[in-house]
Amino acid sequence: KQKTAYEIPKRDWSSDVCSSDLRGIPVSTGVCVGKILILGQQRAAISRQEISESDVPHQLERLEQGLLTTRQQLHEIQQQVTQAMGAKDASIFEAHVLVLDDPTLLEGVTRMIAEEKVTAEWAFHVVAERFAKTLEALPDDYLRERIADLRDVAARVVNNLLGHEEAVDVARLKEPCIVIAHDLAPSTTARLDKKMVLGFGTDVGGKTSHTAIMARSLRIPAVVGLQDASHKLHNGQTALLDGFNGLVILSPTDQTLFEYGQIEQRQKGFEERLREIHDQPAVTLDGAQITLSANVEEAADSAEVKLAGGEGVGLFRTEFLFLNRSTLPSEEEQYQAYRQVAAELKPAPVIIRTLDLGGDKLPTFVGVAQDAAEMNPFLGWRAIRFCLQESAIFRAQLRAILRASAEGNVKIMYPMISGLEELTQSNELVEQCKAELRAAGVPFDENLEIGAMIEIPSAVMIADSLAKRVKFFSIGTNDLIQYTLAVDRLNEKIAYLYDPTHPAVLKLIKQTVDAAHRHGIWVGVCGEMASDPAMVPLLLGLGVDELSTTPPLVPPIKYIVRRLKLAECTELANFALECESSAEILTRSQALVSRAAPDLFGGRA
């Protein structure tokens, strides 16, 4: 059963939470109560030990043996995860194996052993940590989340070199507990015994980390970003871990336990109502039809789209076909992935976004020459700019998408369009690829619809010109907000300035919608605003025709849409376009959602 991210209401527990209780980031829904078990407090100290010249060959042999042992362990873990959770989650460990085969990493380790005359474990630890520090400096959240993977592999290699075993075997726990750690490596998370691990919390981590992904697959509550929980808490303490609101409540009172129990009971009824509307359209109370689609990252996700009741795919993020691998995906491999999703979901539409890759998102093993690291990769060589310069890669992808379009339900869209020339060049390449396939007798959809993502203010300013040359717009609100407000939302010092209800952002969305409708094309939103219940009435009122969100959020967003009236959403949007306070706009939008769908918040308006 697919669980949603809003099964238990997000409420203000400030009156219930003591100063000793901890707040973090919820990454896997659910609530559990149990005794705490702290992991990772006893860590083996790694010290620099120098060796003689004659011992260098021996250390290199030890390194080879350590790498071999680690590779065997990862293979065993991958098999266990495949059996327990499926191939999709097991594929996470392919990235771990690639770390062991990374020539730059291994060359750095062997060179350090030979030149500095140090032990294999010290050299591997130092070089791997240098790599991790480099990733930490990058502004891209996906790459920064891979730091945990790198350190997981490095720790495993070092432990194997030292002959150390885990102090606590998480696969063989004796009694149920809530695990707390500074960080849980993906390989550790994969081995958690669901019967004994009720939930877990970590000091660090984010929603897109592999550990968070695996927690959701295991269906156990998890909270990350608790800062110093592993040092503050102690073994044996009783706690309630709330994976909906990101809380760890120490020694919960009977009243707190009672309230959570009541909420869970009410939630069972809400889950049933979500199941009842699974096959129903996303239509407002006054008859306005909204298309509700899902965002996917790989072909296997089509099953989740069906399970959630999505009306097709509003965003297929194709860059994930290119990451965590040593070679470029071939045209045939891409075609099979795109065709699989289209075939499994037809006649529902599948919108495939061309590569949003480049700058800091470009893996070094892709084989594309790059200059020195960019000062600001978000403003640099990425997305459509990368594709137009690396035309061989782009053409292979376009041909693969065109071939998949023979299924009859494929659409294509370009990311990060900033000007008319980029759109024109991209369309010309599509026509060239069509001509090649036509000449070769390869079938494709001659009427394939092409769209453009609106993510940059300059694209909004020329939306009328763009609308004449495409069939639809899709607003990427994450980047649109970032570029409009000059805010890196991953920068903790200024993250508070990242504001979806900023009047400037709402006016840009309205301008985009109006330009599209003037030229007879539709507009979707595939960014995080489409996943936020508080934003739904605003987006509907601004005239958006489609919302595309992650599959688990499709049911609650549909529930909200079916409880709203477009007339009141339009009234809210008109107010917002005249209002100068983003806080007031947000408050009114939240209030409208709470009144329309109180069940989403545990029956409270």
PDB file of C-alpha atoms in Angstrom, residues 90 420 537:
ATOM      1  CA  ALA A  90      19.444  -2.612  -4.554  1.00  0.00           C
ATOM      2  CA  LEU A 420      14.370  32.143 -28.181  1.00  0.00           C
ATOM      3  CA  PRO A 537      -5.347  26.798  -4.185  1.00  0.00           C
TER       4      PRO A 537
END
